[in-house]
Coordinates of N, CA and C in Angstrom, one line a residue:
M1 N 97.8 303.8 159.8 CA 97.9 304.6 161.0 C 98.5 303.7 162.2
D2 N 97.9 302.5 162.3 CA 98.3 301.7 163.5 C 99.7 301.3 163.3
R3 N 100.1 301.0 162.1 CA 101.5 300.5 161.9 C 102.5 301.7 162.2
H4 N 102.2 302.9 161.7 CA 103.1 304.0 162.0 C 103.1 304.3 163.5
L5 N 102.0 304.3 164.2 CA 101.9 304.6 165.6 C 102.6 303.5 166.4
A6 N 102.5 302.2 166.0 CA 103.3 301.2 166.7 C 104.8 301.4 166.5
G7 N 105.2 301.8 165.3 CA 106.6 302.0 165.1 C 107.1 303.2 166.0
A8 N 106.3 304.2 166.1 CA 106.7 305.3 167.0 C 106.8 304.9 168.4
A9 N 106.1 303.9 168.8 CA 106.1 303.4 170.2 C 107.4 302.8 170.6
G10 N 108.3 302.5 169.6 CA 109.6 302.0 169.9 C 110.5 302.9 170.7
V11 N 110.1 304.2 170.6 CA 110.8 305.2 171.4 C 109.8 305.7 172.5
D12 N 110.2 305.4 173.8 CA 109.3 305.8 174.9 C 109.5 307.2 175.2
V13 N 108.5 308.1 174.9 CA 108.6 309.5 175.2 C 107.5 309.8 176.3
T14 N 107.9 310.2 177.4 CA 107.0 310.6 178.5 C 107.1 312.1 178.7
L15 N 106.0 312.9 178.3 CA 106.0 314.3 178.5 C 104.8 314.7 179.3
G16 N 105.0 314.6 180.7 CA 104.0 315.0 181.6 C 103.8 316.5 181.5
G17 N 102.6 317.0 181.8 CA 102.4 318.4 181.8 C 101.5 318.8 180.6
E18 N 101.6 320.0 180.2 CA 100.7 320.6 179.2 C 101.3 320.6 177.8
L19 N 100.6 319.9 176.9 CA 101.0 319.9 175.5 C 100.3 321.0 174.8
V20 N 101.0 322.0 174.2 CA 100.4 323.1 173.6 C 100.4 323.0 172.0
A21 N 101.5 322.5 171.5 CA 101.6 322.5 170.0 C 102.5 321.3 169.5
L22 N 102.3 321.0 168.3 CA 103.1 320.0 167.6 C 103.6 320.5 166.2
I23 N 104.7 320.0 165.8 CA 105.1 320.1 164.4 C 105.0 318.7 163.8
A24 N 104.4 318.6 162.6 CA 104.2 317.3 161.9 C 104.4 317.5 160.4
P25 N 104.9 316.5 159.7 CA 105.1 316.7 158.2 C 103.8 316.3 157.5
H26 N 103.8 316.5 156.2 CA 102.6 316.3 155.4 C 102.8 315.7 154.1
A27 N 103.9 314.9 153.9 CA 104.1 314.2 152.7 C 103.2 312.9 152.6
G28 N 103.3 312.1 151.6 CA 102.5 310.9 151.6 C 102.8 310.1 152.8
L29 N 101.8 309.4 153.3 CA 101.9 308.7 154.6 C 103.0 307.7 154.6
M30 N 103.3 307.0 153.5 CA 104.4 306.0 153.5 C 105.7 306.7 153.7
Y31 N 105.8 308.0 153.4 CA 107.1 308.6 153.5 C 107.2 309.4 154.9
S32 N 106.3 310.2 155.2 CA 106.4 311.0 156.4 C 105.5 310.5 157.5
G33 N 104.6 309.5 157.3 CA 103.8 309.0 158.3 C 104.5 308.5 159.6
P34 N 105.7 307.8 159.4 CA 106.4 307.3 160.5 C 106.9 308.4 161.4
V35 N 107.3 309.5 160.8 CA 107.7 310.7 161.6 C 106.5 311.4 162.3
A36 N 105.5 311.6 161.5 CA 104.3 312.3 162.1 C 103.8 311.5 163.3
A37 N 103.9 310.2 163.3 CA 103.3 309.4 164.3 C 104.0 309.7 165.7
H38 N 105.3 310.1 165.6 CA 106.0 310.4 166.9 C 105.4 311.7 167.5
A39 N 104.8 312.5 166.7 CA 104.1 313.7 167.3 C 102.7 313.3 167.8
Y40 N 102.0 312.7 166.9 CA 100.5 312.4 167.2 C 100.3 311.4 168.3
R41 N 101.3 310.5 168.6 CA 101.1 309.6 169.7 C 100.9 310.3 171.0
L42 N 101.4 311.5 171.1 CA 101.3 312.3 172.3 C 99.8 312.7 172.6
L43 N 98.9 312.6 171.6 CA 97.5 312.9 171.8 C 96.8 311.9 172.7
R44 N 97.4 310.7 172.8 CA 96.7 309.7 173.7 C 96.6 310.1 175.1
N45 N 95.4 309.9 175.6 CA 95.1 310.2 177.1 C 95.3 311.7 177.4
R46 N 95.1 312.6 176.5 CA 95.1 314.0 176.8 C 93.8 314.6 176.5
R47 N 93.4 315.6 177.3 CA 92.1 316.3 177.1 C 92.4 317.5 176.2
V48 N 91.8 317.5 175.0 CA 91.9 318.6 174.0 C 90.6 318.9 173.5
D49 N 90.2 320.1 173.4 CA 88.9 320.5 172.9 C 88.9 320.9 171.4
V50 N 90.0 321.3 170.9 CA 90.0 321.7 169.5 C 91.5 321.6 169.0
A51 N 91.7 321.1 167.8 CA 93.0 321.1 167.1 C 93.0 322.2 166.0
V52 N 93.9 323.1 166.1 CA 94.0 324.2 165.2 C 95.2 323.9 164.3
L53 N 94.9 323.6 163.0 CA 95.9 323.2 162.0 C 96.3 324.3 161.2
V54 N 97.6 324.6 161.1 CA 98.2 325.7 160.2 C 99.2 325.1 159.3
G55 N 98.8 325.2 158.0 CA 99.7 324.7 156.9 C 99.9 325.7 155.8
P56 N 100.9 325.4 154.9 CA 101.1 326.3 153.8 C 100.2 326.0 152.6
S57 N 100.0 327.0 151.8 CA 99.3 326.8 150.5 C 100.3 326.4 149.4
H58 N 100.1 325.2 148.9 CA 101.0 324.8 147.8 C 100.6 325.2 146.4
F59 N 99.3 325.5 146.2 CA 98.8 325.7 144.9 C 98.2 327.1 144.6
V60 N 97.8 327.8 145.6 CA 97.2 329.1 145.4 C 98.0 330.2 146.2
G61 N 98.3 331.2 145.4 CA 99.0 332.4 146.1 C 98.1 333.4 146.5
F62 N 98.2 333.9 147.7 CA 97.3 334.9 148.2 C 97.9 335.5 149.5
S63 N 97.5 336.7 149.9 CA 97.9 337.3 151.1 C 97.0 336.9 152.3
G64 N 97.6 336.7 153.4 CA 96.8 336.3 154.6 C 96.7 334.9 154.8
V65 N 95.6 334.5 155.5 CA 95.4 333.1 155.9 C 94.0 332.7 155.6
A66 N 93.8 331.5 155.0 CA 92.5 331.1 154.5 C 91.9 330.1 155.6
I67 N 90.7 330.3 156.0 CA 90.0 329.5 156.9 C 88.8 328.9 156.3
V68 N 88.4 327.7 156.7 CA 87.1 327.1 156.4 C 86.3 327.3 157.7
P69 N 85.3 328.1 157.7 CA 84.7 328.5 159.0 C 83.7 327.6 159.6
S70 N 83.2 326.6 158.8 CA 82.2 325.7 159.3 C 82.2 324.4 158.4
G71 N 81.5 323.4 158.9 CA 81.4 322.2 158.1 C 82.3 321.2 158.6
G72 N 83.0 320.5 157.7 CA 84.0 319.5 158.1 C 84.8 319.0 157.0
F73 N 85.8 318.2 157.3 CA 86.7 317.5 156.3 C 86.4 316.0 156.4
E74 N 86.1 315.4 155.3 CA 85.8 314.0 155.3 C 87.1 313.2 155.2
T75 N 87.3 312.2 156.0 CA 88.5 311.3 156.0 C 88.0 309.9 155.9
P76 N 88.9 309.0 155.7 CA 88.6 307.5 155.7 C 88.1 307.1 157.1
F77 N 88.3 307.9 158.1 CA 87.9 307.5 159.5 C 86.6 308.3 159.9
G78 N 86.0 309.0 159.0 CA 84.9 309.8 159.3 C 85.1 311.3 159.0
V79 N 84.2 312.1 159.5 CA 84.3 313.6 159.3 C 84.9 314.3 160.5
A80 N 86.0 315.0 160.2 CA 86.6 315.9 161.2 C 85.8 317.2 161.2
S81 N 84.9 317.4 162.2 CA 84.1 318.6 162.2 C 84.9 319.9 162.5
I82 N 84.4 321.0 162.0 CA 85.1 322.3 162.3 C 84.4 322.9 163.5
D83 N 85.2 323.4 164.4 CA 84.7 324.2 165.5 C 84.4 325.6 165.1
A84 N 83.1 325.8 164.7 CA 82.7 327.1 164.1 C 82.8 328.2 165.1
A85 N 82.6 328.0 166.4 CA 82.7 329.1 167.4 C 84.2 329.5 167.5
C86 N 85.1 328.6 167.5 CA 86.5 328.9 167.6 C 86.9 329.6 166.3
A87 N 86.5 329.1 165.2 CA 86.8 329.8 163.9 C 86.3 331.2 163.9
A88 N 85.1 331.4 164.4 CA 84.5 332.8 164.4 C 85.3 333.7 165.3
D89 N 85.7 333.2 166.4 CA 86.5 334.0 167.3 C 87.8 334.4 166.7
L90 N 88.5 333.5 166.0 CA 89.7 333.8 165.3 C 89.5 334.9 164.2
T91 N 88.5 334.7 163.4 CA 88.3 335.7 162.4 C 88.0 337.1 162.9
R92 N 87.3 337.1 164.1 CA 87.0 338.4 164.7 C 88.3 339.2 165.2
V93 N 89.3 338.4 165.6 CA 90.5 339.1 166.2 C 91.6 339.2 165.2
A94 N 91.4 338.6 164.0 CA 92.5 338.7 163.0 C 91.9 339.0 161.6
A95 N 92.2 340.2 161.1 CA 91.7 340.6 159.8 C 92.3 339.8 158.7
I96 N 93.5 339.3 159.0 CA 94.2 338.5 157.9 C 93.6 337.1 157.7
V97 N 92.7 336.7 158.6 CA 92.1 335.3 158.5 C 90.7 335.5 157.9
R98 N 90.5 334.9 156.8 CA 89.2 335.0 156.1 C 89.0 333.7 155.2
P99 N 87.7 333.5 154.9 CA 87.4 332.3 154.0 C 88.1 332.5 152.6
H100 N 88.6 331.5 152.1 CA 89.2 331.5 150.7 C 89.1 330.1 150.2
P101 N 87.9 329.6 149.8 CA 87.7 328.2 149.4 C 88.7 327.6 148.5
S102 N 89.1 328.4 147.5 CA 90.0 327.8 146.5 C 91.4 327.5 147.1
A103 N 91.8 328.1 148.2 CA 93.1 327.8 148.8 C 93.0 326.4 149.4
H104 N 91.8 325.9 149.8 CA 91.7 324.6 150.4 C 91.4 323.5 149.4
A105 N 90.9 323.9 148.2 CA 90.4 322.9 147.3 C 91.3 321.7 147.0
R106 N 92.6 322.0 146.7 CA 93.6 321.0 146.3 C 94.6 320.8 147.4
E107 N 94.5 321.6 148.5 CA 95.6 321.6 149.5 C 95.7 320.3 150.3
H108 N 96.9 319.8 150.5 CA 97.0 318.5 151.2 C 97.7 318.7 152.6
S109 N 98.2 319.9 152.8 CA 99.1 320.1 154.0 C 98.3 319.9 155.3
L110 N 97.0 320.2 155.3 CA 96.1 319.9 156.5 C 95.5 318.5 156.4
E111 N 95.1 318.1 155.2 CA 94.5 316.8 155.1 C 95.4 315.7 155.5
M112 N 96.7 315.8 155.4 CA 97.6 314.7 155.8 C 97.7 314.6 157.3
Q113 N 97.2 315.6 158.0 CA 97.2 315.5 159.5 C 95.9 314.8 160.0
L114 N 94.9 314.8 159.2 CA 93.6 314.4 159.7 C 93.5 312.9 160.0
P115 N 94.1 312.0 159.3 CA 94.0 310.6 159.6 C 94.5 310.3 161.0
F116 N 95.6 311.0 161.4 CA 96.1 310.8 162.8 C 95.2 311.3 163.8
I117 N 94.7 312.5 163.6 CA 93.7 313.1 164.5 C 92.5 312.2 164.7
Q118 N 91.9 311.8 163.5 CA 90.7 311.0 163.5 C 90.9 309.6 164.2
R119 N 92.1 309.1 164.0 CA 92.4 307.7 164.6 C 92.5 307.8 166.1
L120 N 93.2 308.9 166.6 CA 93.6 309.0 168.0 C 92.5 309.8 168.8
A121 N 91.8 310.7 168.2 CA 90.8 311.5 168.9 C 89.6 311.8 167.9
P122 N 88.8 310.7 167.6 CA 87.8 310.8 166.6 C 86.8 312.0 166.8
A123 N 86.6 312.4 168.0 CA 85.6 313.4 168.2 C 86.2 314.8 168.3
L124 N 87.5 314.9 168.1 CA 88.1 316.2 168.2 C 87.8 317.1 167.0
P125 N 87.2 318.3 167.3 CA 87.0 319.2 166.1 C 88.3 320.0 165.8
I126 N 88.2 320.6 164.6 CA 89.4 321.2 164.1 C 89.1 322.7 163.7
V127 N 90.1 323.5 163.5 CA 90.0 324.8 162.8 C 91.1 324.7 161.7
P128 N 90.7 324.7 160.5 CA 91.7 324.5 159.4 C 92.2 325.9 158.8
L129 N 93.5 326.1 158.8 CA 94.1 327.4 158.4 C 95.2 327.1 157.4
V130 N 95.1 327.8 156.2 CA 96.2 327.7 155.2 C 96.8 329.0 155.0
M131 N 98.1 329.2 155.1 CA 98.8 330.4 155.0 C 99.2 330.6 153.5
G132 N 98.9 331.8 153.0 CA 99.3 332.2 151.6 C 100.8 332.6 151.6
Y133 N 101.1 333.8 151.2 CA 102.4 334.3 151.1 C 103.0 334.3 152.6
Q134 N 104.1 333.6 152.7 CA 104.6 333.4 154.1 C 105.6 334.5 154.5
T135 N 105.0 335.7 154.7 CA 105.8 336.8 155.2 C 105.9 336.8 156.7
A136 N 107.0 337.4 157.2 CA 107.1 337.5 158.7 C 105.9 338.2 159.3
Q137 N 105.4 339.2 158.7 CA 104.3 340.0 159.2 C 103.1 339.1 159.4
T138 N 102.8 338.2 158.3 CA 101.7 337.3 158.4 C 101.9 336.3 159.5
A139 N 103.1 335.7 159.6 CA 103.3 334.7 160.5 C 103.1 335.2 162.0
F140 N 103.7 336.3 162.3 CA 103.6 336.8 163.7 C 102.2 337.3 164.0
A141 N 101.6 337.9 163.0 CA 100.2 338.4 163.2 C 99.3 337.2 163.5
L142 N 99.5 336.1 162.8 CA 98.6 335.0 163.0 C 98.9 334.4 164.4
G143 N 100.2 334.3 164.8 CA 100.6 333.8 166.1 C 99.9 334.7 167.2
D144 N 99.9 336.0 167.0 CA 99.3 336.8 168.0 C 97.8 336.6 168.1
A145 N 97.2 336.4 166.9 CA 95.7 336.2 166.9 C 95.3 334.8 167.5
L146 N 96.1 333.8 167.2 CA 95.9 332.5 167.8 C 95.9 332.5 169.3
A147 N 96.9 333.3 169.8 CA 97.1 333.3 171.3 C 95.8 334.0 171.9
V148 N 95.3 335.0 171.3 CA 94.1 335.7 171.8 C 92.9 334.8 171.7
A149 N 92.7 334.2 170.5 CA 91.4 333.4 170.3 C 91.4 332.1 171.1
L150 N 92.6 331.6 171.4 CA 92.6 330.3 172.0 C 92.8 330.4 173.5
D151 N 93.0 331.6 174.0 CA 93.1 331.7 175.5 C 91.9 331.2 176.2
G152 N 92.1 330.3 177.1 CA 91.0 329.8 177.9 C 90.4 328.5 177.3
R153 N 90.9 328.1 176.1 CA 90.5 326.9 175.4 C 91.6 325.8 175.6
R154 N 91.2 324.6 175.7 CA 92.1 323.5 175.7 C 92.4 323.1 174.2
A155 N 93.3 323.9 173.6 CA 93.6 323.8 172.2 C 94.9 323.1 172.0
L156 N 95.0 322.4 170.9 CA 96.3 321.9 170.4 C 96.6 322.5 169.0
L157 N 97.7 323.2 169.0 CA 98.1 323.8 167.7 C 99.0 322.8 166.9
V158 N 98.8 322.8 165.6 CA 99.6 321.9 164.8 C 100.2 322.7 163.6
A159 N 101.5 322.7 163.5 CA 102.2 323.3 162.4 C 102.5 322.2 161.4
S160 N 102.0 322.3 160.2 CA 102.2 321.3 159.2 C 103.3 321.8 158.2
T161 N 104.4 321.1 158.2 CA 105.5 321.4 157.4 C 106.4 320.3 157.1
D162 N 106.9 320.2 155.8 CA 108.1 319.4 155.5 C 109.3 320.4 155.6
L163 N 110.5 319.8 155.6 CA 111.7 320.6 155.7 C 112.3 320.8 154.3
S164 N 113.6 320.7 154.1 CA 114.2 321.0 152.8 C 113.7 320.0 151.7
H165 N 113.7 320.4 150.5 CA 113.2 319.6 149.4 C 114.3 319.3 148.3
Y166 N 114.5 318.1 148.0 CA 115.2 317.6 146.8 C 116.7 317.9 146.8
H167 N 117.3 318.0 147.9 CA 118.8 318.0 148.0 C 119.2 316.6 148.4
D168 N 120.5 316.4 148.2 CA 121.1 315.1 148.6 C 121.0 315.1 150.1
A169 N 121.0 313.8 150.7 CA 120.7 313.7 152.1 C 121.6 314.5 153.0
A170 N 122.9 314.6 152.7 CA 123.9 315.3 153.5 C 123.5 316.8 153.5
T171 N 123.2 317.4 152.3 CA 122.9 318.8 152.2 C 121.6 319.0 153.0
A172 N 120.6 318.1 152.8 CA 119.3 318.3 153.4 C 119.5 318.3 155.0
K173 N 120.3 317.4 155.5 CA 120.5 317.4 156.9 C 121.1 318.7 157.4
A174 N 122.1 319.2 156.7 CA 122.7 320.5 157.1 C 121.6 321.6 157.1
L175 N 120.8 321.7 156.1 CA 119.7 322.7 156.0 C 118.7 322.5 157.2
D176 N 118.3 321.2 157.3 CA 117.3 320.9 158.3 C 117.7 321.1 159.7
T177 N 119.0 320.9 160.0 CA 119.6 321.1 161.3 C 119.4 322.6 161.8
V178 N 119.4 323.5 160.8 CA 119.1 324.9 161.2 C 117.7 325.1 161.8
V179 N 116.8 324.5 161.1 CA 115.4 324.5 161.6 C 115.3 323.8 163.0
I180 N 115.9 322.6 163.0 CA 115.8 321.8 164.2 C 116.4 322.5 165.4
D181 N 117.4 323.2 165.2 CA 118.1 324.0 166.3 C 117.1 325.1 166.8
C182 N 116.5 325.8 165.9 CA 115.5 326.9 166.3 C 114.3 326.3 167.0
V183 N 113.8 325.2 166.5 CA 112.7 324.5 167.1 C 113.1 324.0 168.5
S184 N 114.2 323.4 168.7 CA 114.6 322.9 170.0 C 114.8 324.0 171.0
Q185 N 115.0 325.2 170.6 CA 115.1 326.4 171.5 C 113.8 327.2 171.6
L186 N 112.7 326.7 171.0 CA 111.5 327.4 170.9 C 111.7 328.9 170.6
D187 N 112.4 329.1 169.5 CA 112.9 330.5 169.1 C 112.3 330.8 167.7
A188 N 111.0 331.3 167.8 CA 110.4 331.7 166.5 C 111.1 332.8 165.8
D189 N 111.7 333.7 166.5 CA 112.4 334.8 165.8 C 113.6 334.3 165.1
A190 N 114.4 333.4 165.7 CA 115.5 332.8 165.0 C 115.1 332.0 163.8
L191 N 114.0 331.3 163.9 CA 113.5 330.5 162.7 C 113.1 331.5 161.6
Q192 N 112.5 332.6 161.9 CA 112.1 333.5 160.9 C 113.3 334.2 160.3
D193 N 114.3 334.5 161.1 CA 115.6 335.0 160.5 C 116.2 334.0 159.5
A194 N 116.2 332.7 159.9 CA 116.8 331.7 159.0 C 116.0 331.6 157.7
L195 N 114.6 331.7 157.8 CA 113.8 331.6 156.6 C 114.0 332.8 155.7
N196 N 114.2 334.0 156.4 CA 114.5 335.2 155.6 C 115.7 335.0 154.7
L197 N 116.7 334.3 155.2 CA 117.9 334.0 154.5 C 117.8 332.9 153.4
Q198 N 117.0 331.9 153.8 CA 116.9 330.7 153.0 C 115.5 330.1 153.2
P199 N 114.5 330.6 152.4 CA 113.1 330.1 152.5 C 113.0 328.6 152.3
E200 N 114.0 328.0 151.6 CA 113.9 326.6 151.2 C 114.1 325.7 152.5
H201 N 114.4 326.3 153.6 CA 114.5 325.5 154.8 C 113.3 324.6 155.1
A202 N 112.1 325.2 154.8 CA 110.8 324.5 155.2 C 109.7 325.1 154.3
C203 N 108.9 324.2 153.7 CA 107.8 324.7 152.9 C 106.7 325.3 153.8
G204 N 106.6 324.9 155.0 CA 105.7 325.5 156.0 C 106.4 326.3 157.0
G205 N 107.4 327.0 156.6 CA 108.1 327.8 157.6 C 107.3 328.8 158.3
G206 N 106.5 329.5 157.5 CA 105.6 330.6 158.1 C 104.6 330.0 159.1
P207 N 103.9 328.9 158.7 CA 103.0 328.3 159.7 C 103.7 327.8 161.0
T208 N 105.0 327.4 160.8 CA 105.7 326.9 162.0 C 106.1 328.1 162.9
V209 N 106.5 329.2 162.3 CA 106.8 330.4 163.1 C 105.5 330.8 163.8
A210 N 104.4 330.9 163.1 CA 103.2 331.3 163.7 C 102.8 330.4 164.9
V211 N 102.9 329.1 164.7 CA 102.5 328.2 165.8 C 103.5 328.3 167.0
M212 N 104.8 328.4 166.7 CA 105.8 328.5 167.8 C 105.5 329.8 168.6
H213 N 105.3 330.9 167.8 CA 105.0 332.2 168.5 C 103.8 332.1 169.4
A214 N 102.7 331.5 168.8 CA 101.4 331.4 169.6 C 101.6 330.5 170.8
A215 N 102.4 329.4 170.6 CA 102.6 328.5 171.7 C 103.3 329.1 172.9
E216 N 104.3 329.9 172.6 CA 105.0 330.6 173.6 C 104.0 331.6 174.3
L217 N 103.2 332.3 173.6 CA 102.3 333.3 174.2 C 101.3 332.6 175.0
L218 N 101.0 331.3 174.7 CA 100.0 330.5 175.4 C 100.6 329.8 176.6
G219 N 101.9 330.0 176.8 CA 102.5 329.4 178.0 C 103.5 328.3 177.8
A220 N 103.7 327.9 176.6 CA 104.7 326.9 176.3 C 106.1 327.4 176.7
R221 N 106.9 326.6 177.4 CA 108.2 327.0 177.8 C 109.3 325.9 177.3
D222 N 108.8 324.8 176.9 CA 109.7 323.6 176.6 C 109.5 323.2 175.2
A223 N 110.5 322.7 174.5 CA 110.5 322.2 173.2 C 111.2 320.9 173.2
V224 N 110.6 319.9 172.5 CA 111.2 318.6 172.4 C 111.2 318.1 170.9
V225 N 112.3 317.9 170.4 CA 112.4 317.3 169.0 C 112.2 315.8 169.2
L226 N 111.2 315.3 168.5 CA 110.8 313.9 168.7 C 111.4 312.9 167.7
N227 N 111.5 313.4 166.5 CA 112.0 312.5 165.4 C 112.4 313.3 164.2
Y228 N 113.4 312.9 163.5 CA 113.8 313.5 162.2 C 114.1 312.4 161.2
A229 N 113.7 312.5 160.0 CA 114.1 311.5 159.0 C 114.0 312.2 157.6
D230 N 114.4 311.5 156.6 CA 114.1 312.1 155.2 C 113.6 311.0 154.3
S231 N 113.0 311.4 153.2 CA 112.3 310.4 152.3 C 113.3 309.3 151.8
G232 N 114.6 309.6 151.7 CA 115.5 308.6 151.2 C 115.5 307.3 152.1
E233 N 115.2 307.5 153.4 CA 115.1 306.3 154.3 C 114.0 305.4 153.9
V234 N 113.0 305.8 153.2 CA 112.0 305.0 152.7 C 112.2 304.5 151.3
S235 N 112.5 305.5 150.4 CA 112.7 305.2 149.0 C 114.0 304.5 148.6
G236 N 115.0 304.8 149.5 CA 116.4 304.3 149.1 C 117.1 305.2 148.3
D237 N 116.5 306.3 147.8 CA 117.2 307.3 146.9 C 117.6 308.5 147.8
T238 N 118.9 308.6 148.1 CA 119.4 309.7 148.9 C 119.9 310.8 148.1
S239 N 119.7 310.8 146.8 CA 120.2 311.9 145.9 C 119.3 313.1 145.9
A240 N 118.1 313.0 146.3 CA 117.1 314.1 146.3 C 116.0 313.8 147.3
V241 N 116.2 314.3 148.5 CA 115.3 313.9 149.6 C 114.5 315.0 150.1
V242 N 113.4 314.7 150.8 CA 112.6 315.7 151.6 C 112.8 315.4 153.1
G243 N 113.0 316.4 153.9 CA 113.2 316.2 155.3 C 111.9 316.3 156.1
Y244 N 111.8 315.5 157.1 CA 110.6 315.5 157.9 C 110.9 315.6 159.4
L245 N 110.1 316.4 160.2 CA 110.4 316.7 161.6 C 109.1 316.5 162.4
A246 N 109.3 315.9 163.6 CA 108.2 315.9 164.5 C 108.7 316.5 165.8
A247 N 107.9 317.4 166.4 CA 108.4 318.1 167.6 C 107.1 318.5 168.4
A248 N 107.4 318.8 169.7 CA 106.3 319.2 170.6 C 106.7 320.4 171.4
F249 N 105.7 321.2 171.8 CA 105.9 322.4 172.6 C 104.9 322.3 173.7
G250 N 105.4 322.8 174.9 CA 104.4 322.8 176.0 C 105.2 323.2 177.3
T251 N 104.6 322.9 178.4 CA 105.2 323.0 179.7 C 105.2 321.6 180.3
F252 N 106.4 321.0 180.2 CA 106.5 319.6 180.5 C 107.1 319.3 181.9
D253 N 106.5 318.4 182.6 CA 107.1 318.1 183.9 C 108.3 317.2 183.8
N254 N 108.4 316.5 182.7 CA 109.6 315.7 182.5 C 109.8 315.5 181.0
D255 N 110.9 315.0 180.6 CA 111.2 314.6 179.2 C 112.1 313.4 179.3
R256 N 111.4 312.3 179.2 CA 112.2 311.0 179.3 C 112.1 310.3 178.0
R257 N 113.2 310.0 177.4 CA 113.3 309.2 176.2 C 114.2 308.0 176.3
E258 N 113.6 306.9 176.1 CA 114.4 305.6 176.2 C 114.3 304.9 174.8
H259 N 115.5 304.6 174.3 CA 115.6 303.9 173.0 C 115.7 302.4 173.2

């Protein structure tokens, strides 16, 4: 964690104002960790009461969104406790959100976010959400529900997603640029339209749409793309790569990036 965070510190990003949401990847830390660090370093020196993590289900197919309503997730840095009150509020306002333990049993899309959260904000509780079938209806309904449940809370939303999978680097960059353009404009509708045409743009496209939609309803007006890379930059194999994106949404007083 410290090595990845130190590497991300090579780009000085100052985003004064309110941070509402992040996009971060979820591959093995040696591959996507350097990109994720660009997002999570923004947690430093910010007051946040709960992190709501929204990721895709890689192993279990189901309708709706699976929540773990209480307890915690154990990490090498300790236990990330679940904010049971926030989880209960969300389930009250969203019929599509319900417990589904098997959806979380093997799922890594949320777990890969936890070392960063535990390292930078050890006491920060979480609400873990895994989306099943990534329909537009589910994505926007979840976004609406998150905006209601999180109103009045100092919450950080996190969309867990990798981008295109197993194309050559040039093809991957072309596909990923479509997502990056939508993200940079904070345009959840445009991203959903792109996913309708080519779901392969992002394995966590639905969670990303949901988080972007919720972020805007919660007052976010600005989007900043923090970093993009692909797995070939680590492995050296550019024939079949996975794309990784870090981005932030909020209402920022400034956006200063110095390389």
